[in-house]
Amino acid sequence: MKKIYLLFIFTALLFSYSNVKAQSDVFISSTGNDICPGASVTLTANTSNNALTTLYSSGEGAYPGNMFDITATNEITITRFDGNVNQSTQMEIYYKVGTYVGSETVASDWILVGTAYVNANGAGVATSIPIPVNVTIPAGQTYGFYITTTNVTDRLSYSVGNSVGTLLASDANLQIFEGCGLLYPFGNSSSLMIPRKWHGSIYYYKNTSAMITTTLAGGNNHRGNMFDIVAVNAVKIKKFDAHPMGDTEIAVYYKTGSFVGFESNAAAWTLIGTATVVAQPMGTATPVPVDIDIIIPAGETYAFYVTSTNTAVSLNYSNGTTPNAIYTSDANIQFLEGVGLEYPFTAGSGSFNSPRIWNGNIYYELPESILWSTGETTSSIVVSPQVPTTYSVDYTANGSEVSDNFDLNVYTSTLDLGADFTACFGDVETLDAGAGYTSYDWNDGYNNAQTLDVEAASYSAG
């Protein structure tokens, strides 16, 4: 009996839609949706930590697509879009470096990002477009985008604007401008609808690294400083710049809670690392090449001890006004006045100078994490299930957690072309692989047919 395995694979993106969020978002894309047992696919968690919405209304869109410009105030990576889509349809997204103006009908100016079938929620409601974009726009640059259905009878909802290039929406990181409506593909010069407001949401990722300077004024010095940092929001302290008076080795310690009461208690502190530094001129910060990577939970206080290990070299610092008062802060951290002291840990004297202001820079970022249901923590994973499996991913950023699920189908059908038979030369028999499958691949190269008329030989289908 001729046993065959019918393999049909198509690529699809499964997504789950959630209401437009001001901050974190994640959706899973895949290199395949239906596979045979043991076959591998890659799942990717497409994450964003910011979003900007233009508007959603019923609109009066008459054409399948829109072109518009996005200018990045700070460097950003566009991760995906929501659109105002009237009916379920196939969609495409293109982009180009520089403005779209002048390239409306020039297909060669554009780069195709991707194509996907979109299950529309209807006009006036956000519809997720499950196409991973992952286009980075450098700070100060403008990129053009073209979002369109591929069916000329399907429509996006948009609205009449004021003039091409008029600001439509903005936040601290990007600006989106009024553009045009046009036919698919790439319209023609006589059919551009100008100006038009694109309706939708832009999900993007912005590097959350930040730096806060205490002061570099100097005015006093000692071997090192202890100080507290209070996290308004959860932060990861990445590194420090210091202000040494000369070349030296610098050690960095930390402890949970305040340093107060632990100035001479070495056992209460954990050494993060040491590094040799070349001192910069007075008033210029000196990088300390020690990776800190300490996460301070929101609302918590952690203490740091930054010191020269060479008792012949001191760190510049400044006299304070109030012990443990906030000296400087931003939206995420507060830096408090601390103390100056001898190395190590008051050198057994138990004495210290207070209040003192450590001189330097604090580099930090807002912590983010990815956790798959498999336990993996990378943005992409490779899976090879033997049975249909649902995978999920949790993404934590900006103090909130979002998640998405992906259903991966595994087909194990065993098909039978029928009993073996004996045929004389020239006899023709019909083999039937069965109905209801998306594609057929016969071993003689004859594809996309359920049945095959054959002469005597061995045949299989996949």
mmCIF file of C-alpha atoms in Angstrom, residues 170-404:
data_model
loop_
_atom_site.group_PDB
_atom_site.id
_atom_site.type_symbol
_atom_site.label_atom_id
_atom_site.label_comp_id
_atom_site.label_asym_id
_atom_site.label_seq_id
_atom_site.Cartn_x
_atom_site.Cartn_y
_atom_site.Cartn_z
ATOM 1 C CA SER A 170 2.992 64.175 17.883
ATOM 2 C CA ASP A 171 4.557 63.207 21.186
ATOM 3 C CA ALA A 172 8.001 63.641 22.703
ATOM 4 C CA ASN A 173 9.593 61.248 20.207
ATOM 5 C CA LEU A 174 7.878 61.545 16.827
ATOM 6 C CA GLN A 175 5.663 63.616 14.565
ATOM 7 C CA ILE A 176 3.243 62.332 11.927
ATOM 8 C CA PHE A 177 2.034 64.574 9.117
ATOM 9 C CA GLU A 178 -0.930 64.753 6.770
ATOM 10 C CA GLY A 179 -0.411 62.886 3.516
ATOM 11 C CA CYS A 180 -2.505 61.499 0.677
ATOM 12 C CA GLY A 181 -4.942 58.759 -0.287
ATOM 13 C CA LEU A 182 -4.246 56.731 -3.408
ATOM 14 C CA LEU A 183 -5.139 53.722 -5.518
ATOM 15 C CA TYR A 184 -3.334 50.381 -5.293
ATOM 16 C CA PRO A 185 -0.586 49.957 -6.202
ATOM 17 C CA PHE A 186 1.123 53.364 -6.056
ATOM 18 C CA GLY A 187 -1.812 55.215 -7.612
ATOM 19 C CA ASN A 188 -1.289 57.640 -10.448
ATOM 20 C CA SER A 189 -0.681 61.365 -10.561
ATOM 21 C CA SER A 190 -4.265 62.158 -11.554
ATOM 22 C CA SER A 191 -5.901 60.111 -8.796
ATOM 23 C CA LEU A 192 -4.087 61.243 -5.632
ATOM 24 C CA MET A 193 -6.440 62.403 -2.894
ATOM 25 C CA ILE A 194 -4.679 65.386 -1.279
ATOM 26 C CA PRO A 195 -4.498 66.177 1.603
ATOM 27 C CA ARG A 196 -5.625 63.235 3.706
ATOM 28 C CA LYS A 197 -5.314 62.351 7.406
ATOM 29 C CA TRP A 198 -4.277 58.764 8.054
ATOM 30 C CA HIS A 199 -6.281 57.144 10.853
ATOM 31 C CA GLY A 200 -4.401 54.756 13.106
ATOM 32 C CA SER A 201 -1.828 54.119 15.814
ATOM 33 C CA ILE A 202 1.942 53.874 15.606
ATOM 34 C CA TYR A 203 3.603 51.475 18.020
ATOM 35 C CA TYR A 204 7.285 52.093 18.500
ATOM 36 C CA TYR A 205 10.267 51.328 20.685
ATOM 37 C CA LYS A 206 12.507 54.005 22.137
ATOM 38 C CA ASN A 207 15.726 53.255 23.928
ATOM 39 C CA THR A 208 15.042 54.097 27.560
ATOM 40 C CA SER A 209 18.637 54.928 28.507
ATOM 41 C CA ALA A 210 19.005 58.192 30.393
ATOM 42 C CA MET A 211 21.638 60.122 32.308
ATOM 43 C CA ILE A 212 21.405 62.483 35.251
ATOM 44 C CA THR A 213 24.284 64.719 36.396
ATOM 45 C CA THR A 214 24.706 65.572 40.049
ATOM 46 C CA THR A 215 27.286 68.352 39.769
ATOM 47 C CA LEU A 216 30.915 68.686 38.684
ATOM 48 C CA ALA A 217 31.547 71.843 40.684
ATOM 49 C CA GLY A 218 33.964 70.227 43.149
ATOM 50 C CA GLY A 219 35.080 72.500 45.968
ATOM 51 C CA ASN A 220 36.037 69.728 48.380
ATOM 52 C CA ASN A 221 37.366 66.175 48.250
ATOM 53 C CA HIS A 222 37.987 62.913 50.051
ATOM 54 C CA ARG A 223 38.660 59.312 49.070
ATOM 55 C CA GLY A 224 35.049 58.485 48.274
ATOM 56 C CA ASN A 225 31.341 59.077 48.710
ATOM 57 C CA MET A 226 28.283 57.191 49.913
ATOM 58 C CA PHE A 227 24.910 58.315 48.639
ATOM 59 C CA ASP A 228 21.343 57.088 48.171
ATOM 60 C CA ILE A 229 19.296 56.779 44.985
ATOM 61 C CA VAL A 230 15.512 56.565 45.250
ATOM 62 C CA ALA A 231 13.668 54.974 42.299
ATOM 63 C CA VAL A 232 10.445 56.806 41.483
ATOM 64 C CA ASN A 233 9.900 54.190 38.772
ATOM 65 C CA ALA A 234 11.782 50.904 38.509
ATOM 66 C CA VAL A 235 15.207 51.595 37.012
ATOM 67 C CA LYS A 236 18.362 49.694 36.156
ATOM 68 C CA ILE A 237 21.504 51.621 37.114
ATOM 69 C CA LYS A 238 23.957 50.968 34.278
ATOM 70 C CA LYS A 239 27.161 52.849 35.086
ATOM 71 C CA PHE A 240 28.706 55.929 36.694
ATOM 72 C CA ASP A 241 31.050 58.719 35.728
ATOM 73 C CA ALA A 242 33.096 60.081 38.650
ATOM 74 C CA HIS A 243 35.296 63.144 39.251
ATOM 75 C CA PRO A 244 38.709 61.930 40.521
ATOM 76 C CA MET A 245 41.543 64.340 41.190
ATOM 77 C CA GLY A 246 44.047 62.016 39.499
ATOM 78 C CA ASP A 247 44.510 58.639 37.872
ATOM 79 C CA THR A 248 43.436 55.897 40.239
ATOM 80 C CA GLU A 249 41.488 52.696 40.741
ATOM 81 C CA ILE A 250 37.813 53.201 41.571
ATOM 82 C CA ALA A 251 35.668 50.662 43.407
ATOM 83 C CA VAL A 252 31.858 50.646 43.351
ATOM 84 C CA TYR A 253 29.736 49.005 46.069
ATOM 85 C CA TYR A 254 25.999 48.903 46.703
ATOM 86 C CA LYS A 255 23.457 47.862 49.315
ATOM 87 C CA THR A 256 19.688 47.753 49.532
ATOM 88 C CA GLY A 257 18.243 50.514 51.666
ATOM 89 C CA SER A 258 20.003 53.675 52.783
ATOM 90 C CA PHE A 259 23.705 53.930 53.582
ATOM 91 C CA VAL A 260 22.858 55.767 56.819
ATOM 92 C CA GLY A 261 24.150 53.773 59.774
ATOM 93 C CA PHE A 262 26.311 51.529 57.589
ATOM 94 C CA GLU A 263 29.166 53.914 56.765
ATOM 95 C CA SER A 264 31.789 51.711 58.465
ATOM 96 C CA ASN A 265 30.048 48.325 58.135
ATOM 97 C CA ALA A 266 31.821 46.656 55.211
ATOM 98 C CA ALA A 267 29.814 43.447 55.662
ATOM 99 C CA ALA A 268 26.630 45.301 54.716
ATOM 100 C CA TRP A 269 27.939 46.153 51.256
ATOM 101 C CA THR A 270 28.433 44.196 48.014
ATOM 102 C CA LEU A 271 31.344 44.993 45.728
ATOM 103 C CA ILE A 272 30.137 45.475 42.146
ATOM 104 C CA GLY A 273 33.575 45.941 40.615
ATOM 105 C CA THR A 274 36.775 47.930 40.315
ATOM 106 C CA ALA A 275 38.431 49.677 37.385
ATOM 107 C CA THR A 276 41.424 51.869 36.660
ATOM 108 C CA VAL A 277 40.509 55.325 35.367
ATOM 109 C CA VAL A 278 42.388 58.167 33.720
ATOM 110 C CA ALA A 279 41.248 61.390 35.343
ATOM 111 C CA GLN A 280 39.763 64.081 33.129
ATOM 112 C CA PRO A 281 40.338 67.803 33.739
ATOM 113 C CA MET A 282 38.536 69.591 36.542
ATOM 114 C CA GLY A 283 34.871 70.055 35.660
ATOM 115 C CA THR A 284 34.836 67.072 33.264
ATOM 116 C CA ALA A 285 33.394 63.701 34.264
ATOM 117 C CA THR A 286 35.602 60.602 34.124
ATOM 118 C CA PRO A 287 33.937 57.379 32.895
ATOM 119 C CA VAL A 288 34.161 54.470 35.324
ATOM 120 C CA PRO A 289 34.187 51.234 33.251
ATOM 121 C CA VAL A 290 32.306 49.130 35.800
ATOM 122 C CA ASP A 291 29.018 47.583 34.693
ATOM 123 C CA ILE A 292 26.558 48.274 37.504
ATOM 124 C CA ASP A 293 23.363 46.581 36.209
ATOM 125 C CA ILE A 294 21.506 46.934 39.502
ATOM 126 C CA ILE A 295 17.701 47.154 39.313
ATOM 127 C CA ILE A 296 16.053 49.384 41.912
ATOM 128 C CA PRO A 297 12.327 48.595 42.242
ATOM 129 C CA ALA A 298 9.888 51.490 42.144
ATOM 130 C CA GLY A 299 9.689 53.275 45.487
ATOM 131 C CA GLU A 300 12.843 51.631 46.848
ATOM 132 C CA THR A 301 16.094 53.222 48.043
ATOM 133 C CA TYR A 302 19.513 51.742 47.242
ATOM 134 C CA ALA A 303 22.854 53.042 48.492
ATOM 135 C CA PHE A 304 26.087 53.278 46.491
ATOM 136 C CA TYR A 305 29.664 53.725 47.612
ATOM 137 C CA VAL A 306 32.027 55.104 44.944
ATOM 138 C CA THR A 307 35.614 55.454 46.097
ATOM 139 C CA SER A 308 39.235 55.700 45.071
ATOM 140 C CA THR A 309 41.164 52.694 46.382
ATOM 141 C CA ASN A 310 44.402 54.686 46.262
ATOM 142 C CA THR A 311 44.635 56.630 49.511
ATOM 143 C CA ALA A 312 46.854 59.178 47.758
ATOM 144 C CA VAL A 313 44.094 60.137 45.285
ATOM 145 C CA SER A 314 40.727 61.627 46.244
ATOM 146 C CA LEU A 315 37.443 62.217 44.456
ATOM 147 C CA ASN A 316 36.191 65.738 43.926
ATOM 148 C CA TYR A 317 32.885 66.393 45.633
ATOM 149 C CA SER A 318 30.912 69.385 46.886
ATOM 150 C CA ASN A 319 29.639 70.482 50.261
ATOM 151 C CA GLY A 320 25.942 69.862 50.784
ATOM 152 C CA THR A 321 23.275 71.682 52.750
ATOM 153 C CA THR A 322 20.953 69.074 54.283
ATOM 154 C CA PRO A 323 21.797 65.417 55.031
ATOM 155 C CA ASN A 324 19.837 62.995 52.834
ATOM 156 C CA ALA A 325 17.984 65.813 51.066
ATOM 157 C CA ILE A 326 17.115 65.454 47.373
ATOM 158 C CA TYR A 327 19.879 67.227 45.492
ATOM 159 C CA THR A 328 18.706 66.505 41.954
ATOM 160 C CA SER A 329 16.057 64.333 40.307
ATOM 161 C CA ASP A 330 14.192 63.524 37.119
ATOM 162 C CA ALA A 331 10.996 61.628 36.370
ATOM 163 C CA ASN A 332 12.539 58.303 37.409
ATOM 164 C CA ILE A 333 15.193 58.755 40.098
ATOM 165 C CA GLN A 334 16.106 60.999 43.020
ATOM 166 C CA PHE A 335 19.753 61.537 43.996
ATOM 167 C CA LEU A 336 20.249 62.401 47.673
ATOM 168 C CA GLU A 337 23.048 64.238 49.452
ATOM 169 C CA GLY A 338 25.437 61.801 51.109
ATOM 170 C CA VAL A 339 28.763 61.691 52.918
ATOM 171 C CA GLY A 340 32.497 61.780 52.176
ATOM 172 C CA LEU A 341 34.772 59.259 53.852
ATOM 173 C CA GLU A 342 38.161 57.551 53.961
ATOM 174 C CA TYR A 343 38.847 54.262 52.145
ATOM 175 C CA PRO A 344 37.834 51.648 53.002
ATOM 176 C CA PHE A 345 34.623 52.269 54.955
ATOM 177 C CA THR A 346 36.106 55.089 57.090
ATOM 178 C CA ALA A 347 39.330 53.037 57.512
ATOM 179 C CA GLY A 348 38.248 52.017 60.991
ATOM 180 C CA SER A 349 37.760 55.557 62.260
ATOM 181 C CA GLY A 350 33.980 55.556 62.047
ATOM 182 C CA SER A 351 34.081 59.228 61.058
ATOM 183 C CA PHE A 352 32.757 60.833 57.881
ATOM 184 C CA ASN A 353 31.945 64.257 56.488
ATOM 185 C CA SER A 354 28.262 65.171 56.042
ATOM 186 C CA PRO A 355 26.482 66.345 54.051
ATOM 187 C CA ARG A 356 28.529 65.918 50.887
ATOM 188 C CA ILE A 357 27.447 65.799 47.234
ATOM 189 C CA TRP A 358 29.053 63.133 45.075
ATOM 190 C CA ASN A 359 30.207 64.595 41.735
ATOM 191 C CA GLY A 360 29.410 62.618 38.599
ATOM 192 C CA ASN A 361 26.896 61.182 36.171
ATOM 193 C CA ILE A 362 24.398 58.375 36.757
ATOM 194 C CA TYR A 363 23.400 56.317 33.701
ATOM 195 C CA TYR A 364 20.261 54.229 33.920
ATOM 196 C CA GLU A 365 17.495 52.657 31.868
ATOM 197 C CA LEU A 366 13.952 51.514 32.484
ATOM 198 C CA PRO A 367 14.119 47.719 32.837
ATOM 199 C CA GLU A 368 12.312 45.505 30.351
ATOM 200 C CA SER A 369 11.857 41.761 30.195
ATOM 201 C CA ILE A 370 10.472 39.048 27.912
ATOM 202 C CA LEU A 371 9.295 35.686 29.236
ATOM 203 C CA TRP A 372 7.937 32.943 26.972
ATOM 204 C CA SER A 373 5.771 30.089 28.169
ATOM 205 C CA THR A 374 8.775 27.891 27.310
ATOM 206 C CA GLY A 375 10.843 29.725 29.934
ATOM 207 C CA GLU A 376 13.053 31.426 27.352
ATOM 208 C CA THR A 377 13.762 35.155 27.650
ATOM 209 C CA THR A 378 15.020 36.081 24.174
ATOM 210 C CA SER A 379 12.971 38.092 21.688
ATOM 211 C CA SER A 380 12.808 35.142 19.253
ATOM 212 C CA ILE A 381 12.530 31.416 19.939
ATOM 213 C CA VAL A 382 12.609 28.324 17.718
ATOM 214 C CA VAL A 383 9.973 25.688 18.451
ATOM 215 C CA SER A 384 9.369 22.192 17.041
ATOM 216 C CA PRO A 385 6.187 20.817 18.599
ATOM 217 C CA GLN A 386 4.845 17.330 17.938
ATOM 218 C CA VAL A 387 1.246 18.326 18.697
ATOM 219 C CA PRO A 388 -0.790 21.536 18.337
ATOM 220 C CA THR A 389 0.545 23.981 20.926
ATOM 221 C CA THR A 390 -0.350 27.429 22.218
ATOM 222 C CA TYR A 391 2.647 29.614 23.023
ATOM 223 C CA SER A 392 2.481 32.801 25.058
ATOM 224 C CA VAL A 393 4.842 35.647 25.862
ATOM 225 C CA ASP A 394 4.833 38.240 28.642
ATOM 226 C CA TYR A 395 6.509 41.604 28.074
ATOM 227 C CA THR A 396 7.190 43.918 30.996
ATOM 228 C CA ALA A 397 8.096 47.564 30.425
ATOM 229 C CA ASN A 398 7.184 50.960 31.824
ATOM 230 C CA GLY A 399 6.009 49.276 34.996
ATOM 231 C CA SER A 400 3.286 47.272 33.252
ATOM 232 C CA GLU A 401 2.979 43.781 31.793
ATOM 233 C CA VAL A 402 1.289 42.833 28.523
ATOM 234 C CA SER A 403 1.019 39.451 26.826
ATOM 235 C CA ASP A 404 0.075 37.699 23.605
#
